[in-house]
């Protein structure tokens, strides 16, 4: 026995297709006339009463007893698309749930309830970027620790190419891609280092010790670390930065 897909009854196929194309980027994968399956697996069915053999007046298009659930890694981008479609009815405005996930409920042209929320992986990544531990993230997101662990491993894998030798997340830096290509790309000659010279930390790790990053050094965080800091940081902010970078390095060993 296999569960194959979900089918919803629609009154106007063209209106439904327009809705799911514009907001969700879905196209028709299988076209059987009155029945069309979209690229996500959702099936739209016209004349469902005729096919099912029951009176049309018994159709309940706004039952509020189920929902179609979609997730996105770009919730703000979806809201921008939604704002461009003022005819789409909203059950409520965007909200943040107790588990930190942002979401919104809307109705499709036939009154089917749809939830669109950011993925919980995205929520967890936001906490990882703040320096939250796995235990803290599990508590905040109300998810099992083992699930959060898999998210963290995925997060580290996706971000590893953007981490500098000192554990700084170059991808999260507003200067990355504009003022600076990243530590590895410029071999440590970042814009804030003395002209023509590499960052002291990069020079020590790569040229001096021949290591992959500071995580392989038993002395981390060393005196060079403590003497190389962004002057805009307060002592407390700098200490937090050091802690986060050491954690990131250890996780990528």
XYZ file of C-alpha atoms in Angstrom:
253
model
C 0.000 0.000 0.000
C 1.330 3.434 -0.980
C 0.050 6.909 -0.238
C 0.318 8.726 -3.556
C -0.903 12.313 -3.289
C -3.567 14.758 -2.117
C -6.496 15.794 -4.346
C -8.607 18.904 -3.829
C -11.798 19.876 -5.629
C -11.720 23.143 -7.580
C -14.472 25.058 -9.318
C -12.359 26.955 -11.862
C -9.197 25.179 -12.993
C -7.721 28.231 -14.702
C -8.110 30.366 -11.554
C -6.554 27.657 -9.400
C -3.640 27.162 -11.781
C -2.973 30.909 -11.792
C -2.967 30.953 -7.978
C -0.560 28.045 -7.539
C 1.713 29.230 -10.343
C 2.057 32.829 -9.159
C 2.494 32.159 -5.445
C 4.179 28.754 -5.388
C 5.873 28.473 -8.764
C 4.067 25.205 -9.509
C 3.350 23.887 -12.981
C 1.257 21.041 -14.351
C 3.144 17.746 -14.270
C 0.289 15.500 -15.442
C -2.644 16.889 -17.428
C -5.762 14.704 -17.584
C -8.204 17.439 -18.492
C -10.505 17.884 -15.516
C -7.706 16.439 -13.345
C -4.283 18.041 -13.229
C -1.382 17.072 -10.970
C 1.061 19.829 -10.094
C 4.831 19.493 -9.820
C 4.614 19.246 -6.012
C 2.238 16.253 -6.244
C -0.934 18.146 -5.362
C -3.832 17.245 -7.681
C -6.568 19.673 -8.726
C -9.898 18.164 -9.738
C -12.794 19.886 -11.490
C -16.325 18.375 -11.472
C -15.462 16.309 -8.431
C -19.128 15.836 -7.568
C -19.828 14.229 -10.944
C -16.854 11.892 -10.653
C -17.614 11.017 -7.053
C -21.311 10.628 -7.713
C -22.714 12.877 -5.011
C -24.838 16.085 -5.095
C -22.945 19.299 -5.845
C -24.681 21.058 -2.948
C -22.937 18.732 -0.484
C -19.507 20.072 -1.463
C -17.863 21.907 1.455
C -15.217 24.220 0.073
C -14.475 26.099 3.278
C -14.580 23.435 5.937
C -11.526 24.626 7.924
C -10.902 21.016 8.899
C -7.625 20.545 6.992
C -4.858 22.567 5.409
C -2.239 22.349 2.708
C 1.156 23.001 4.265
C 4.043 24.608 2.402
C 7.502 25.538 3.683
C 9.956 28.066 2.309
C 13.511 29.086 3.102
C 12.683 32.606 1.927
C 9.637 33.648 3.927
C 10.146 37.356 3.204
C 10.303 36.589 -0.497
C 6.992 34.737 -0.306
C 5.395 37.657 1.539
C 6.528 39.950 -1.276
C 4.788 37.677 -3.789
C 1.694 37.633 -1.602
C 1.647 41.426 -1.322
C 1.591 41.578 -5.124
C -1.635 39.519 -5.081
C -4.048 41.591 -2.958
C -6.970 39.459 -4.104
C -5.667 36.520 -2.075
C -7.574 36.245 1.184
C -5.546 35.975 4.385
C -6.750 34.288 7.533
C -4.266 36.392 9.489
C -1.119 38.451 8.994
C 2.337 36.866 9.392
C 2.925 35.658 12.928
C 5.715 34.058 14.919
C 4.806 30.878 16.770
C 6.177 29.922 20.212
C 8.717 27.627 18.499
C 10.093 30.727 16.638
C 8.761 29.723 13.210
C 7.144 32.492 11.157
C 4.055 31.641 9.138
C 0.834 32.809 7.566
C -2.496 31.188 6.612
C -4.217 32.091 3.358
C -7.065 30.701 1.245
C -6.878 29.488 -2.333
C -9.645 30.507 -4.822
C -11.914 27.706 -3.553
C -11.423 28.429 0.139
C -8.941 25.652 0.830
C -6.824 26.686 3.811
C -3.091 26.940 3.150
C -0.288 27.475 5.622
C 3.024 28.860 4.408
C 5.798 28.901 6.980
C 9.546 29.144 6.958
C 11.250 25.785 7.354
C 12.313 24.799 10.851
C 15.815 24.280 9.478
C 15.852 27.982 8.584
C 14.672 28.822 12.099
C 17.434 26.693 13.609
C 20.081 28.261 11.363
C 19.049 31.674 12.626
C 19.736 30.500 16.174
C 23.040 28.877 15.193
C 24.153 32.179 13.668
C 23.415 33.871 16.999
C 25.689 31.390 18.741
C 22.994 29.274 20.410
C 24.082 25.789 21.456
C 22.344 22.643 20.254
C 20.568 22.296 23.597
C 19.434 25.922 23.546
C 18.196 25.602 19.972
C 16.299 22.406 20.788
C 14.565 24.163 23.671
C 13.752 27.288 21.651
C 12.430 25.407 18.620
C 10.676 22.749 20.739
C 12.260 19.973 18.667
C 14.168 16.845 19.759
C 17.894 17.300 20.249
C 18.703 14.603 17.680
C 16.731 16.529 15.035
C 18.546 19.752 15.893
C 21.838 17.857 15.640
C 21.057 16.884 12.032
C 20.155 20.504 11.266
C 23.434 21.697 12.751
C 25.436 19.193 10.708
C 23.672 20.342 7.548
C 24.239 23.976 8.532
C 27.942 23.398 9.109
C 28.292 21.544 5.826
C 26.562 24.315 3.882
C 28.560 27.053 5.564
C 31.961 25.370 5.745
C 33.103 26.926 2.472
C 32.334 30.377 3.858
C 34.192 29.980 7.149
C 37.557 31.679 7.454
C 40.517 30.048 9.196
C 39.506 31.767 12.457
C 35.916 30.465 12.346
C 34.330 33.698 11.161
C 31.276 33.110 9.004
C 32.241 35.135 5.935
C 28.870 34.405 4.326
C 27.100 36.298 7.110
C 29.331 39.360 6.781
C 27.780 42.337 4.930
C 31.170 43.009 3.327
C 31.367 39.550 1.767
C 31.061 39.654 -1.995
C 31.468 43.430 -2.173
C 34.398 44.808 -0.190
C 35.848 41.353 0.460
C 35.771 38.059 -1.499
C 36.417 36.045 1.665
C 39.607 35.075 3.494
C 40.422 32.018 1.397
C 39.757 33.826 -1.881
C 42.130 36.695 -1.053
C 44.560 34.533 0.937
C 44.015 36.518 4.094
C 44.577 39.915 2.518
C 41.255 41.220 3.705
C 40.333 44.870 3.335
C 40.933 45.676 7.000
C 44.465 44.198 7.059
C 47.536 46.410 6.390
C 47.938 46.946 2.649
C 49.706 44.049 0.970
C 49.729 41.958 4.115
C 47.587 39.098 5.307
C 45.572 38.995 8.502
C 47.923 37.892 11.344
C 45.675 34.947 12.165
C 45.606 33.740 8.552
C 49.371 34.210 8.230
C 49.995 32.145 11.370
C 47.677 29.290 10.422
C 48.425 28.906 6.713
C 51.971 30.173 6.260
C 53.325 29.662 9.749
C 51.873 26.308 10.840
C 50.493 24.873 7.620
C 47.148 24.046 9.190
C 43.701 24.049 7.652
C 42.310 26.411 10.275
C 42.686 27.426 13.908
C 40.535 24.505 14.994
C 43.534 22.234 14.382
C 45.703 24.283 16.761
C 45.812 23.345 20.459
C 46.436 26.974 21.421
C 43.166 28.397 20.110
C 42.186 31.065 21.094
C 45.746 32.357 21.290
C 47.340 35.747 21.872
C 47.160 36.538 18.154
C 43.404 36.037 18.336
C 43.101 38.301 21.343
C 45.159 41.004 19.634
C 43.207 40.815 16.373
C 39.754 42.215 16.917
C 37.226 44.553 15.387
C 37.562 47.829 17.307
C 33.821 48.394 17.215
C 33.285 45.371 19.489
C 32.884 45.873 23.215
C 34.789 43.467 25.475
C 31.599 41.459 25.981
C 30.832 41.332 22.244
C 34.395 40.294 21.441
C 34.327 37.512 24.040
C 31.038 36.268 22.521
C 32.591 36.371 19.044
C 35.581 34.342 20.207
C 33.311 31.726 21.805
C 31.198 31.404 18.644
C 34.216 31.082 16.372
C 35.838 28.398 18.522
C 32.544 26.480 18.533
C 32.294 26.739 14.738
C 35.885 25.547 14.281
C 35.500 22.561 16.584
C 32.283 21.556 14.807
C 34.105 21.498 11.463
C 37.045 19.358 12.519
